[in-house]
PDB file of C-alpha atoms and ligand atoms in Angstrom:
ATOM      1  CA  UNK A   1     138.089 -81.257   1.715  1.00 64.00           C
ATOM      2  CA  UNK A   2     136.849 -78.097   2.977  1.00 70.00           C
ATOM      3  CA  UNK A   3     136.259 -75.247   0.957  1.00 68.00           C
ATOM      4  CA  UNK A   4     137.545 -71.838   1.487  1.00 67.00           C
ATOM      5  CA  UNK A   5     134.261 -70.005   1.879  1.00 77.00           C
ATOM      6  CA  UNK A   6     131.646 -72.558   2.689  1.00 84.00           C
ATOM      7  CA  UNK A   7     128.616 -72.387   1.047  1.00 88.00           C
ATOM      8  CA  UNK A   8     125.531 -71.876   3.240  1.00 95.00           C
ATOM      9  CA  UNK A   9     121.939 -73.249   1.219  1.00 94.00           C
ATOM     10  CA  UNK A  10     118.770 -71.276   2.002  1.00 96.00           C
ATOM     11  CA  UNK A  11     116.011 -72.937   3.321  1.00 96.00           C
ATOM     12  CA  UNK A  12     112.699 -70.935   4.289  1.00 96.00           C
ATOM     13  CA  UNK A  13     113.697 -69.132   7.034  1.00 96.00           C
ATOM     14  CA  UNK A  14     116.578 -70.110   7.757  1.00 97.00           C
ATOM     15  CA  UNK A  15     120.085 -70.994   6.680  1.00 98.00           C
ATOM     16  CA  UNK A  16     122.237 -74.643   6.737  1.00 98.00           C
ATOM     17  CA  UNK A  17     125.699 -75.617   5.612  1.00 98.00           C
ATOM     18  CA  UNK A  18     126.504 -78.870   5.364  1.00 97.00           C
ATOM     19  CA  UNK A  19     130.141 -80.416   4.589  1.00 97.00           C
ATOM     20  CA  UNK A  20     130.831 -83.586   4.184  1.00 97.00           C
ATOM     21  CA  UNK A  21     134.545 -84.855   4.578  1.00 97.00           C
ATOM     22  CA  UNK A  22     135.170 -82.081   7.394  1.00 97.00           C
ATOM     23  CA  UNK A  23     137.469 -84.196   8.915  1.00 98.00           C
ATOM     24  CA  UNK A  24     139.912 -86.309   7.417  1.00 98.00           C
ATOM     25  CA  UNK A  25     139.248 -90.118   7.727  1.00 98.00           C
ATOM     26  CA  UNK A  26     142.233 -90.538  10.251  1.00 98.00           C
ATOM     27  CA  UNK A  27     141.180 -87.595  12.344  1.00 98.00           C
ATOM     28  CA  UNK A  28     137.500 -88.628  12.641  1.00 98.00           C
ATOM     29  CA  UNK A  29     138.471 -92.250  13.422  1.00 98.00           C
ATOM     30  CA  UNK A  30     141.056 -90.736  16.713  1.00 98.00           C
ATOM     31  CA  UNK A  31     138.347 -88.437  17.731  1.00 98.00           C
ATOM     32  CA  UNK A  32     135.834 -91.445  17.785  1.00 98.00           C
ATOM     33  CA  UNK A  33     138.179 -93.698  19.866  1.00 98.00           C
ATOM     34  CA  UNK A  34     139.480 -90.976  22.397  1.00 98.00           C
ATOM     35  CA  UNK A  35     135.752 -90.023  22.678  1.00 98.00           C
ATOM     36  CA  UNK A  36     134.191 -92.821  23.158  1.00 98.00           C
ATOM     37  CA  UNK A  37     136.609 -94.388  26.179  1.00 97.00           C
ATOM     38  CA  UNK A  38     137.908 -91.187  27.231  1.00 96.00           C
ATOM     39  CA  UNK A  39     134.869 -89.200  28.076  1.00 96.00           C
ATOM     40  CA  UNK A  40     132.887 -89.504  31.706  1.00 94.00           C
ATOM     41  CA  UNK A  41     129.557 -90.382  29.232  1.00 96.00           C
ATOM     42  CA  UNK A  42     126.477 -89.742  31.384  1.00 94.00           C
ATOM     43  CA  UNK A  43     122.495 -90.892  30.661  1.00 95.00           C
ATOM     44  CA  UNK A  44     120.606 -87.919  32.432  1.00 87.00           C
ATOM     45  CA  UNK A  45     117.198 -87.653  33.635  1.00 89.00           C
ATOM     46  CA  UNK A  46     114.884 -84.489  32.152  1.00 85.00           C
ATOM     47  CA  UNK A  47     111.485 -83.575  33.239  1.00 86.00           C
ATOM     48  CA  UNK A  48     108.486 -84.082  30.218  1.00 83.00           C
ATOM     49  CA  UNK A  49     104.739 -83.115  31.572  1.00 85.00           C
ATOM     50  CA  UNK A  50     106.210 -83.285  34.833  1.00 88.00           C
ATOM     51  CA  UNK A  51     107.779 -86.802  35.378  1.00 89.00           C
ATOM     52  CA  UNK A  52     111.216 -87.661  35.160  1.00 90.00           C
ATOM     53  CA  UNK A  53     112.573 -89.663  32.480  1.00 89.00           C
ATOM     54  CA  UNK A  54     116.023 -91.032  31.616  1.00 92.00           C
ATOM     55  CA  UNK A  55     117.173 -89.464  28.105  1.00 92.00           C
ATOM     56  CA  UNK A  56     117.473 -92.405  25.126  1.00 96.00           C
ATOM     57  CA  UNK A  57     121.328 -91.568  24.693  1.00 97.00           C
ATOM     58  CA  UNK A  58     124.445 -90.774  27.075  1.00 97.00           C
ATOM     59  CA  UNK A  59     125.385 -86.755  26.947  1.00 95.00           C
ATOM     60  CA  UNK A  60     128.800 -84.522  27.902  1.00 95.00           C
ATOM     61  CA  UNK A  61     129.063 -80.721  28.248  1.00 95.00           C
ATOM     62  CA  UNK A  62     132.150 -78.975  27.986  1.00 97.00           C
ATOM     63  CA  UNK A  63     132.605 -75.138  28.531  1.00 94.00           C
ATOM     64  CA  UNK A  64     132.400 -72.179  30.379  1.00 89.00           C
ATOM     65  CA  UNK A  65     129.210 -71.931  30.865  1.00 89.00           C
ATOM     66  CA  UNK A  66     126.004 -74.111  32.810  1.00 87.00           C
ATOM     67  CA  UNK A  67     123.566 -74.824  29.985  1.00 84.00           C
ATOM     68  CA  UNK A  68     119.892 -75.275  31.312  1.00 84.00           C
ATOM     69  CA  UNK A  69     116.977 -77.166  29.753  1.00 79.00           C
ATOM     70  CA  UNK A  70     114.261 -79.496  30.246  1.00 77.00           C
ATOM     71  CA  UNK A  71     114.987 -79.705  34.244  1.00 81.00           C
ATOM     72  CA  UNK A  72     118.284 -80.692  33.390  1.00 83.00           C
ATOM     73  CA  UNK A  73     121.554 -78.006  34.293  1.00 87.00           C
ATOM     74  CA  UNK A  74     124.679 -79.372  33.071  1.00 85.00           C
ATOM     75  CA  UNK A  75     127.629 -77.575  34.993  1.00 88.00           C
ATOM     76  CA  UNK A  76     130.488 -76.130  33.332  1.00 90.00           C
ATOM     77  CA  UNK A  77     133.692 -77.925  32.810  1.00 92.00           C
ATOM     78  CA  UNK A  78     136.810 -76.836  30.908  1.00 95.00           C
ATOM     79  CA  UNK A  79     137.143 -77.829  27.434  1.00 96.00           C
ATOM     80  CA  UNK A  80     139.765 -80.387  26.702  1.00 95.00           C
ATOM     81  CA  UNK A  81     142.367 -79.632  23.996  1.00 96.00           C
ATOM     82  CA  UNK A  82     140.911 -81.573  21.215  1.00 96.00           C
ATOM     83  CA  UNK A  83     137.634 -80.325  21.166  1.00 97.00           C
ATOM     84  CA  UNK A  84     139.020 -76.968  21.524  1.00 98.00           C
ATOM     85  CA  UNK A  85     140.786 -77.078  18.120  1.00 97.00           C
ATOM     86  CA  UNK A  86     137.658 -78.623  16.669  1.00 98.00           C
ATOM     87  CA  UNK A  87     135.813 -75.465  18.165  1.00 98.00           C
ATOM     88  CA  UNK A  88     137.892 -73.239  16.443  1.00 98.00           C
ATOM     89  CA  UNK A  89     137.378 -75.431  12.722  1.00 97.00           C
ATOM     90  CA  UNK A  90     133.679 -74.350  13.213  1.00 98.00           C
ATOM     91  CA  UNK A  91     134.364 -71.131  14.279  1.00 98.00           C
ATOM     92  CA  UNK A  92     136.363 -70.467  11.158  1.00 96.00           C
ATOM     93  CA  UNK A  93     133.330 -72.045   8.903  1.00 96.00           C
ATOM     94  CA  UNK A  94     130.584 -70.117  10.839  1.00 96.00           C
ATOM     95  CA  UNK A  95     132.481 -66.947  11.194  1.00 95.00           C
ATOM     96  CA  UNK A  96     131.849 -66.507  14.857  1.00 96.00           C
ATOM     97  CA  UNK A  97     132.287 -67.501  18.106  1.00 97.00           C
ATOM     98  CA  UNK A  98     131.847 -70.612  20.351  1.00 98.00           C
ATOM     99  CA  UNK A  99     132.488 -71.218  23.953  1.00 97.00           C
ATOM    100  CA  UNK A 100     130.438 -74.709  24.790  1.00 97.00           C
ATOM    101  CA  UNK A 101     129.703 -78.042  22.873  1.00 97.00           C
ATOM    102  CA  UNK A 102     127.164 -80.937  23.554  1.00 96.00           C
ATOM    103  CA  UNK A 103     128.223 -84.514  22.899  1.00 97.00           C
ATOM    104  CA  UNK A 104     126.018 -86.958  22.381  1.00 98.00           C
ATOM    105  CA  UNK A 105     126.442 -90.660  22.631  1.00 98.00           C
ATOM    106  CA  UNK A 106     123.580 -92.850  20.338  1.00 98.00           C
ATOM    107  CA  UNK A 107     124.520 -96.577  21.593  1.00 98.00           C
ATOM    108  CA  UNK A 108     123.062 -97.747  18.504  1.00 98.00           C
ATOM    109  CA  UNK A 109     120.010 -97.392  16.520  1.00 98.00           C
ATOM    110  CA  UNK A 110     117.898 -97.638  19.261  1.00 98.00           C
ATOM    111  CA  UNK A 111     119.395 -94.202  20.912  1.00 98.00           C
ATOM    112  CA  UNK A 112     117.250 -91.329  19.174  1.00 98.00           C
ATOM    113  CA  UNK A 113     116.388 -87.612  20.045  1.00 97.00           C
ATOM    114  CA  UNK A 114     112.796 -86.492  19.655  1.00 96.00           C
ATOM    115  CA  UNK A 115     111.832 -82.802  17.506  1.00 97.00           C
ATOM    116  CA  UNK A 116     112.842 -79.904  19.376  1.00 95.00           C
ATOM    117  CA  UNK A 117     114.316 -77.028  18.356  1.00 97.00           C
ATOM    118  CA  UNK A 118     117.384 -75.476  20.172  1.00 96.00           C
ATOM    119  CA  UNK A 119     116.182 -72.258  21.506  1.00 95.00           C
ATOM    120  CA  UNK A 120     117.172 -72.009  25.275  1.00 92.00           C
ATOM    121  CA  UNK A 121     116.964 -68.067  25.883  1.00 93.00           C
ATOM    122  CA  UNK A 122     121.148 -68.529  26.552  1.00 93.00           C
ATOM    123  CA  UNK A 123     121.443 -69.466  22.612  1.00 95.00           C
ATOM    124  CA  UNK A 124     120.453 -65.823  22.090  1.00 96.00           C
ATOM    125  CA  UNK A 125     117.795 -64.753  19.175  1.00 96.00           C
ATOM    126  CA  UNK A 126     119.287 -66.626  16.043  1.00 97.00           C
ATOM    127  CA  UNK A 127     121.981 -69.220  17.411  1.00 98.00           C
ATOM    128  CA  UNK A 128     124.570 -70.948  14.895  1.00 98.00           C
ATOM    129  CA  UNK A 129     124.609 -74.519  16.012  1.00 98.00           C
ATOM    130  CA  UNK A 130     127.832 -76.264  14.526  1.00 98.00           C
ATOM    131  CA  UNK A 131     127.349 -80.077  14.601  1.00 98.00           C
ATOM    132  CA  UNK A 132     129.923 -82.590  14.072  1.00 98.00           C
ATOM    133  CA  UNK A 133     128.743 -86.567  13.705  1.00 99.00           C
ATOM    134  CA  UNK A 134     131.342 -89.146  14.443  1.00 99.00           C
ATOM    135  CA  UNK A 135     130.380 -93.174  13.801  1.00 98.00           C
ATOM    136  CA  UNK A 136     127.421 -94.948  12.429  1.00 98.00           C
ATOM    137  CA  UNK A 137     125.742 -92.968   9.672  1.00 98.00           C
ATOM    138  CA  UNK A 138     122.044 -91.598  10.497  1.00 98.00           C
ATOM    139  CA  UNK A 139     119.089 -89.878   9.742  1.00 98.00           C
ATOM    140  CA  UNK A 140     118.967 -86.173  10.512  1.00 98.00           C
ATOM    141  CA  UNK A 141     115.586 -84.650   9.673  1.00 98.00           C
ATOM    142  CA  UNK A 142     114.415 -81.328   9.590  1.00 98.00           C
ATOM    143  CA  UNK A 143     110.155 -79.979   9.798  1.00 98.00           C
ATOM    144  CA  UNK A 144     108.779 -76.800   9.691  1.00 98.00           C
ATOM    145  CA  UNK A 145     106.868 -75.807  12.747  1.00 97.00           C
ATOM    146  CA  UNK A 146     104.118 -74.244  10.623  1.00 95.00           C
ATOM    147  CA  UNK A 147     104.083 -75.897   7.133  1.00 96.00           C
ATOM    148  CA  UNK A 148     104.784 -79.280   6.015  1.00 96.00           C
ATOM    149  CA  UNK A 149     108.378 -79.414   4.283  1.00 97.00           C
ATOM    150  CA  UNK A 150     110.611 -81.599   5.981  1.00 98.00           C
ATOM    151  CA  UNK A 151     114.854 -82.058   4.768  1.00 97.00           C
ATOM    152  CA  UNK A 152     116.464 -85.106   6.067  1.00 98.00           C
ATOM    153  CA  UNK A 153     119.867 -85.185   5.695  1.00 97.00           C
ATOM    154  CA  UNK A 154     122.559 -88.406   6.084  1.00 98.00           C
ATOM    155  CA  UNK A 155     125.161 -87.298   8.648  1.00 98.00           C
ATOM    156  CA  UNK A 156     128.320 -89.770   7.923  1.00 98.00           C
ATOM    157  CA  UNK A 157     131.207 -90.265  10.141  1.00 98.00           C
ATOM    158  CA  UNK A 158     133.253 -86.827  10.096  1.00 98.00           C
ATOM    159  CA  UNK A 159     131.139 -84.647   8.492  1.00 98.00           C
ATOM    160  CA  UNK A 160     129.461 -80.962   9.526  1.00 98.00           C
ATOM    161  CA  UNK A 161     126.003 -79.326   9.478  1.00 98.00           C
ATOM    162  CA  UNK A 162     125.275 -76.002  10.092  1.00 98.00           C
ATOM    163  CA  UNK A 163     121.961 -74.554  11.149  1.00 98.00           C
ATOM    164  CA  UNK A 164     121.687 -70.807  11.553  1.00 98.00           C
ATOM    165  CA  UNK A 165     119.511 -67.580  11.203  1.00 98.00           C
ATOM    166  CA  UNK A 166     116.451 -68.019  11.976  1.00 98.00           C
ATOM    167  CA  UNK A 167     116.095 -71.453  11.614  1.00 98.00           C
ATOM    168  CA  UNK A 168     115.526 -72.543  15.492  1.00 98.00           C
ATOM    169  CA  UNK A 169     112.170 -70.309  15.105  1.00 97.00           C
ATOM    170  CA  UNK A 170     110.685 -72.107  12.389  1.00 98.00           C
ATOM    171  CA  UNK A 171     111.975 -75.792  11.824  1.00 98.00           C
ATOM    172  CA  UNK A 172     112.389 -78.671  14.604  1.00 98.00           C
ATOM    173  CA  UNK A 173     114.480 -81.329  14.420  1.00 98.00           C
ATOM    174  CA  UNK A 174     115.089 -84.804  15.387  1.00 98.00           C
ATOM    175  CA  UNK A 175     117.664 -87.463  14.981  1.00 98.00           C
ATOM    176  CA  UNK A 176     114.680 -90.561  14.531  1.00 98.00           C
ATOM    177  CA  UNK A 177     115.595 -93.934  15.962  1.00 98.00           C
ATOM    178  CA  UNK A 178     117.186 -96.732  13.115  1.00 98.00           C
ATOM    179  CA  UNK A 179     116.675-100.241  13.276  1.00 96.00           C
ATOM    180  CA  UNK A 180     119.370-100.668  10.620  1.00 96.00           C
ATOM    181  CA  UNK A 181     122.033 -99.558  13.039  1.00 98.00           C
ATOM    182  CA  UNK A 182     123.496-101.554  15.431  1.00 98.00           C
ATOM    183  CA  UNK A 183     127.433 -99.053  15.958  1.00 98.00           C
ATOM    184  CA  UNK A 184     127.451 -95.857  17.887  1.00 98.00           C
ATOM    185  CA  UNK A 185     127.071 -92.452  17.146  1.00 98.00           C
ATOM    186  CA  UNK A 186     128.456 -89.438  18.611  1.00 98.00           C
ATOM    187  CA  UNK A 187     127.560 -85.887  17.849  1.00 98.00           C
ATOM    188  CA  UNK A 188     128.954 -82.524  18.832  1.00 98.00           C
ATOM    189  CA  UNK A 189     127.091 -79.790  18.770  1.00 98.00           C
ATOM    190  CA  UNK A 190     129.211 -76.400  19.017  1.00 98.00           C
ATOM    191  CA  UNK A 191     127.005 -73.468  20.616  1.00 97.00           C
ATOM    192  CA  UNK A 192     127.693 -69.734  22.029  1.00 97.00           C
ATOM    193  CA  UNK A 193     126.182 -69.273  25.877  1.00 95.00           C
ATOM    194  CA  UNK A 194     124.910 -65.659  26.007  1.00 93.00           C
TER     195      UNK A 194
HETATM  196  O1  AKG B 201     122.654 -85.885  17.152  1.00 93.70           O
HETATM  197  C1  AKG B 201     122.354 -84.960  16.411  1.00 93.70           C
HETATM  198  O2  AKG B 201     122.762 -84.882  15.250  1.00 93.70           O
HETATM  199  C2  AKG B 201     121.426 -83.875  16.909  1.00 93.70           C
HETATM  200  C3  AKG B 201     121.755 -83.358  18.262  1.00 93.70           C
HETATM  201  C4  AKG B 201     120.879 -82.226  18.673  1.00 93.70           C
HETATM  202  O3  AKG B 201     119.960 -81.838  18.000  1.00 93.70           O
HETATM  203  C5  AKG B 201     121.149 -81.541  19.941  1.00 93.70           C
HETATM  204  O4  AKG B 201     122.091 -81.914  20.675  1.00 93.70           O
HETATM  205  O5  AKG B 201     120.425 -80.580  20.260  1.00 93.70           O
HETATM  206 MN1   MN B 202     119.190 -79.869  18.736  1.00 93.70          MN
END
């Protein structure tokens, strides 16, 4: 279920919301199928300490925008219908606008993405990231940059975190690689291109 007014949980410096049964069982088993064989599922190259390497997961971009980082621009394409009602569930949770969303495709456990923290200058100062996880269950963790909590969180098939204020400044996160998990994963992460 989702609630009426979501509830967002403070962390230091920074704000999360995390639902969840966002989507119904039937919805987030359709999205999962017409994702994974209907999507043009890419592995790109990015540029670390100035060699090329091939990213540990497949990736899609839909919007109107080009979204830059790393080396890697991925171009705009139009958004197709389904993901645009999803963009306007998270638009209704966050209270604000999207226009672009990431998917990411983990093959299985050994698929992972390293710390970061999503501040492109085109996610503008304090960007609302709306992610959506569809498939096998893993291990989302969060660190602070500059003191030593970390949050790890389980993200199961349909549900929704949130990460907003000024989180991106202060925390990285990563989604660490699983030996346990053998199914695939696939994330979509809702931003607004400045
Ligand atoms: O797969 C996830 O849950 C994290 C994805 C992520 O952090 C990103 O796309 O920037
Ligand atoms: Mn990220």
């Amino acid at each position: 279920m989702v609630p009426e007014s979501p509830r967002w949980f403070q962390v230091e410096k920074g704000k999360l919301i995390h639902i969840e049964q966002f989507l119904t069982i039937g919805t987030a088993n359709t999205l999962l199928h017409n994702l994974t064989h209907n999507i043009s599922w890419q592995q790109e190259s990015i540029t670390m300490f100035g060699r090329s390497i091939l990213q540990p997961r497949l990736q899609a971009w839909f919007g109107d925008k080009s979204y830059q980082y790393s080396g890697l621009k991925l171009e705009p394409h139009p958004m197709p219908p389904a993901l645009e009602k999803l963009k306007q569930q998270c638009e209704h949770i966050c209270q604000q606008p999207f226009n672009s969303v990431l998917l990411n495709l983990y093959r299985d456990g050994h698929d992972y993405m390293g710390w970061h923290q999503d501040n492109e200058k085109e996610l503008g100062e304090h960007p609302t990231i709306a992610s959506i996880s569809l498939g096998a269950s893993r291990k989302f963790s969060l660190k602070q940059k500059y003191g030593d909590k970390k949050i790890d969180f389980e993200l199961t098939h349909g549900s929704l975190l949130v990460m907003a204020g000024e989180l991106q400044h202060h925390w990285r996160h990563a989604l660490p690689k699983s030996r346990k998990v053998s199914q695939p994963r696939i994330n979509l992460t809702f931003r607004n291109i400045i």
